[in-house]
């Protein structure tokens, strides 16, 4: 394995892999995001994610295998970044490389990210790429770290 990484547009068949990632128990624990049932997930992705002309969505491929996705979207007047990788791709620097490559495509600044406060790996990844802590926000009973990238981060 060479861990050759590339970003590409999302293909319909990628959605099944993304669904599996969302349902991975460790992903659920780290993100504090409850997994959606299949039809709700597919409707959300086809309509709101892929159907949003202002969004930027990329599939992350590693050695030709779908590893996850990186997404940017508008929430009111704030632009957000999110990403999910399959567990088999964790701990190899792939997330950092994928998000860094995505930031070369996504030039809107400031760019916000709000990982669950207990997702220390995601917070570290984002800080490594130049995001700075700006407090926290609550989503129901869950606290999220608010991170903001004001300027382009380090080169990929």
GROMACS .gro file of C-alpha atoms in nm:
model
  156
    1UNK     CA    1   0.000   0.000   0.000
    2UNK     CA    2   0.134   0.338  -0.099
    3UNK     CA    3  -0.141   0.553   0.053
    4UNK     CA    4  -0.172   0.741  -0.276
    5UNK     CA    5  -0.444   0.995  -0.208
    6UNK     CA    6  -0.669   1.181  -0.448
    7UNK     CA    7  -0.985   1.385  -0.422
    8UNK     CA    8  -1.257   1.348  -0.683
    9UNK     CA    9  -1.623   1.425  -0.736
   10UNK     CA   10  -1.865   1.198  -0.553
   11UNK     CA   11  -2.008   0.905  -0.750
   12UNK     CA   12  -2.345   0.749  -0.662
   13UNK     CA   13  -2.179   0.424  -0.550
   14UNK     CA   14  -1.968   0.618  -0.295
   15UNK     CA   15  -2.281   0.686  -0.091
   16UNK     CA   16  -2.299   0.324   0.031
   17UNK     CA   17  -1.945   0.353   0.166
   18UNK     CA   18  -2.027   0.688   0.331
   19UNK     CA   19  -2.333   0.527   0.492
   20UNK     CA   20  -2.118   0.247   0.633
   21UNK     CA   21  -1.875   0.505   0.774
   22UNK     CA   22  -2.160   0.696   0.940
   23UNK     CA   23  -2.279   0.373   1.104
   24UNK     CA   24  -1.937   0.266   1.233
   25UNK     CA   25  -1.973   0.258   1.614
   26UNK     CA   26  -1.637   0.429   1.672
   27UNK     CA   27  -1.724   0.708   1.426
   28UNK     CA   28  -2.054   0.754   1.609
   29UNK     CA   29  -1.877   0.766   1.947
   30UNK     CA   30  -1.619   1.021   1.831
   31UNK     CA   31  -1.858   1.246   1.643
   32UNK     CA   32  -2.156   1.219   1.878
   33UNK     CA   33  -2.363   1.220   1.559
   34UNK     CA   34  -2.644   0.962   1.552
   35UNK     CA   35  -2.640   0.756   1.232
   36UNK     CA   36  -2.935   0.800   0.999
   37UNK     CA   37  -3.132   0.512   0.857
   38UNK     CA   38  -3.043   0.433   0.496
   39UNK     CA   39  -3.324   0.618   0.313
   40UNK     CA   40  -3.290   0.930   0.527
   41UNK     CA   41  -2.913   0.926   0.472
   42UNK     CA   42  -2.951   0.887   0.094
   43UNK     CA   43  -3.217   1.159   0.074
   44UNK     CA   44  -2.995   1.397   0.271
   45UNK     CA   45  -2.688   1.327   0.059
   46UNK     CA   46  -2.863   1.337  -0.279
   47UNK     CA   47  -3.076   1.642  -0.201
   48UNK     CA   48  -2.898   1.858   0.053
   49UNK     CA   49  -2.530   1.770   0.008
   50UNK     CA   50  -2.490   1.689  -0.362
   51UNK     CA   51  -2.789   1.905  -0.456
   52UNK     CA   52  -2.648   2.222  -0.298
   53UNK     CA   53  -2.485   2.429  -0.574
   54UNK     CA   54  -2.297   2.635  -0.313
   55UNK     CA   55  -2.139   2.330  -0.148
   56UNK     CA   56  -1.810   2.165  -0.230
   57UNK     CA   57  -1.805   1.788  -0.186
   58UNK     CA   58  -1.520   1.549  -0.261
   59UNK     CA   59  -1.466   1.178  -0.222
   60UNK     CA   60  -1.131   1.084  -0.069
   61UNK     CA   61  -0.967   0.791  -0.244
   62UNK     CA   62  -0.661   0.608  -0.115
   63UNK     CA   63  -0.494   0.360  -0.347
   64UNK     CA   64  -0.814   0.358  -0.555
   65UNK     CA   65  -1.037   0.273  -0.257
   66UNK     CA   66  -1.305   0.508  -0.123
   67UNK     CA   67  -1.170   0.626   0.212
   68UNK     CA   68  -1.427   0.894   0.299
   69UNK     CA   69  -1.540   1.244   0.211
   70UNK     CA   70  -1.473   1.610   0.279
   71UNK     CA   71  -1.751   1.869   0.251
   72UNK     CA   72  -1.792   2.248   0.278
   73UNK     CA   73  -2.133   2.416   0.308
   74UNK     CA   74  -2.298   2.738   0.415
   75UNK     CA   75  -2.491   2.758   0.740
   76UNK     CA   76  -2.633   3.109   0.740
   77UNK     CA   77  -2.341   3.344   0.688
   78UNK     CA   78  -2.078   3.090   0.803
   79UNK     CA   79  -1.897   2.840   0.582
   80UNK     CA   80  -1.833   2.503   0.748
   81UNK     CA   81  -1.603   2.211   0.680
   82UNK     CA   82  -1.673   1.850   0.770
   83UNK     CA   83  -1.517   1.517   0.691
   84UNK     CA   84  -1.556   1.147   0.763
   85UNK     CA   85  -1.305   0.873   0.697
   86UNK     CA   86  -1.341   0.500   0.737
   87UNK     CA   87  -1.170   0.365   1.046
   88UNK     CA   88  -0.923   0.160   0.841
   89UNK     CA   89  -0.774   0.490   0.720
   90UNK     CA   90  -0.722   0.644   1.064
   91UNK     CA   91  -0.379   0.696   1.218
   92UNK     CA   92  -0.189   0.715   0.889
   93UNK     CA   93  -0.199   1.090   0.822
   94UNK     CA   94  -0.462   1.041   0.552
   95UNK     CA   95  -0.715   1.271   0.718
   96UNK     CA   96  -0.461   1.552   0.744
   97UNK     CA   97  -0.353   1.508   0.382
   98UNK     CA   98  -0.713   1.486   0.258
   99UNK     CA   99  -0.831   1.797   0.441
  100UNK     CA  100  -0.516   1.988   0.338
  101UNK     CA  101  -0.580   1.897  -0.028
  102UNK     CA  102  -0.945   1.998   0.010
  103UNK     CA  103  -0.842   2.337   0.154
  104UNK     CA  104  -0.656   2.402  -0.171
  105UNK     CA  105  -0.992   2.371  -0.350
  106UNK     CA  106  -1.208   2.541  -0.086
  107UNK     CA  107  -1.084   2.900  -0.074
  108UNK     CA  108  -1.365   3.060   0.130
  109UNK     CA  109  -1.240   3.215   0.452
  110UNK     CA  110  -1.320   3.223   0.730
  111UNK     CA  111  -1.394   2.853   0.733
  112UNK     CA  112  -1.549   2.695   1.044
  113UNK     CA  113  -1.534   2.343   1.186
  114UNK     CA  114  -1.710   2.221   1.499
  115UNK     CA  115  -1.601   1.872   1.606
  116UNK     CA  116  -1.748   1.719   1.919
  117UNK     CA  117  -1.539   1.826   2.219
  118UNK     CA  118  -1.437   1.463   2.284
  119UNK     CA  119  -1.305   1.411   1.931
  120UNK     CA  120  -0.948   1.509   2.017
  121UNK     CA  121  -0.802   1.357   1.699
  122UNK     CA  122  -1.019   1.578   1.479
  123UNK     CA  123  -0.939   1.887   1.686
  124UNK     CA  124  -0.564   1.813   1.653
  125UNK     CA  125  -0.594   1.756   1.278
  126UNK     CA  126  -0.772   2.088   1.225
  127UNK     CA  127  -0.530   2.280   1.446
  128UNK     CA  128  -0.236   2.129   1.255
  129UNK     CA  129  -0.388   2.279   0.939
  130UNK     CA  130  -0.415   2.629   1.086
  131UNK     CA  131  -0.763   2.629   1.241
  132UNK     CA  132  -0.776   2.820   1.570
  133UNK     CA  133  -1.006   2.761   1.866
  134UNK     CA  134  -1.278   3.020   1.908
  135UNK     CA  135  -1.466   2.882   2.204
  136UNK     CA  136  -1.740   2.625   2.191
  137UNK     CA  137  -2.100   2.586   2.086
  138UNK     CA  138  -2.371   2.351   2.203
  139UNK     CA  139  -2.581   2.122   1.989
  140UNK     CA  140  -2.846   1.997   2.227
  141UNK     CA  141  -2.654   1.838   2.515
  142UNK     CA  142  -2.330   1.805   2.316
  143UNK     CA  143  -2.049   2.059   2.334
  144UNK     CA  144  -1.853   2.123   2.016
  145UNK     CA  145  -1.519   2.300   1.979
  146UNK     CA  146  -1.549   2.593   1.737
  147UNK     CA  147  -1.243   2.615   1.516
  148UNK     CA  148  -1.189   2.881   1.250
  149UNK     CA  149  -0.944   2.909   0.963
  150UNK     CA  150  -0.906   3.275   0.874
  151UNK     CA  151  -0.624   3.240   0.620
  152UNK     CA  152  -0.513   2.960   0.393
  153UNK     CA  153  -0.341   2.696   0.606
  154UNK     CA  154  -0.010   2.517   0.548
  155UNK     CA  155   0.045   2.371   0.202
  156UNK     CA  156  -0.052   2.005   0.152
   0.00000   0.00000   0.00000
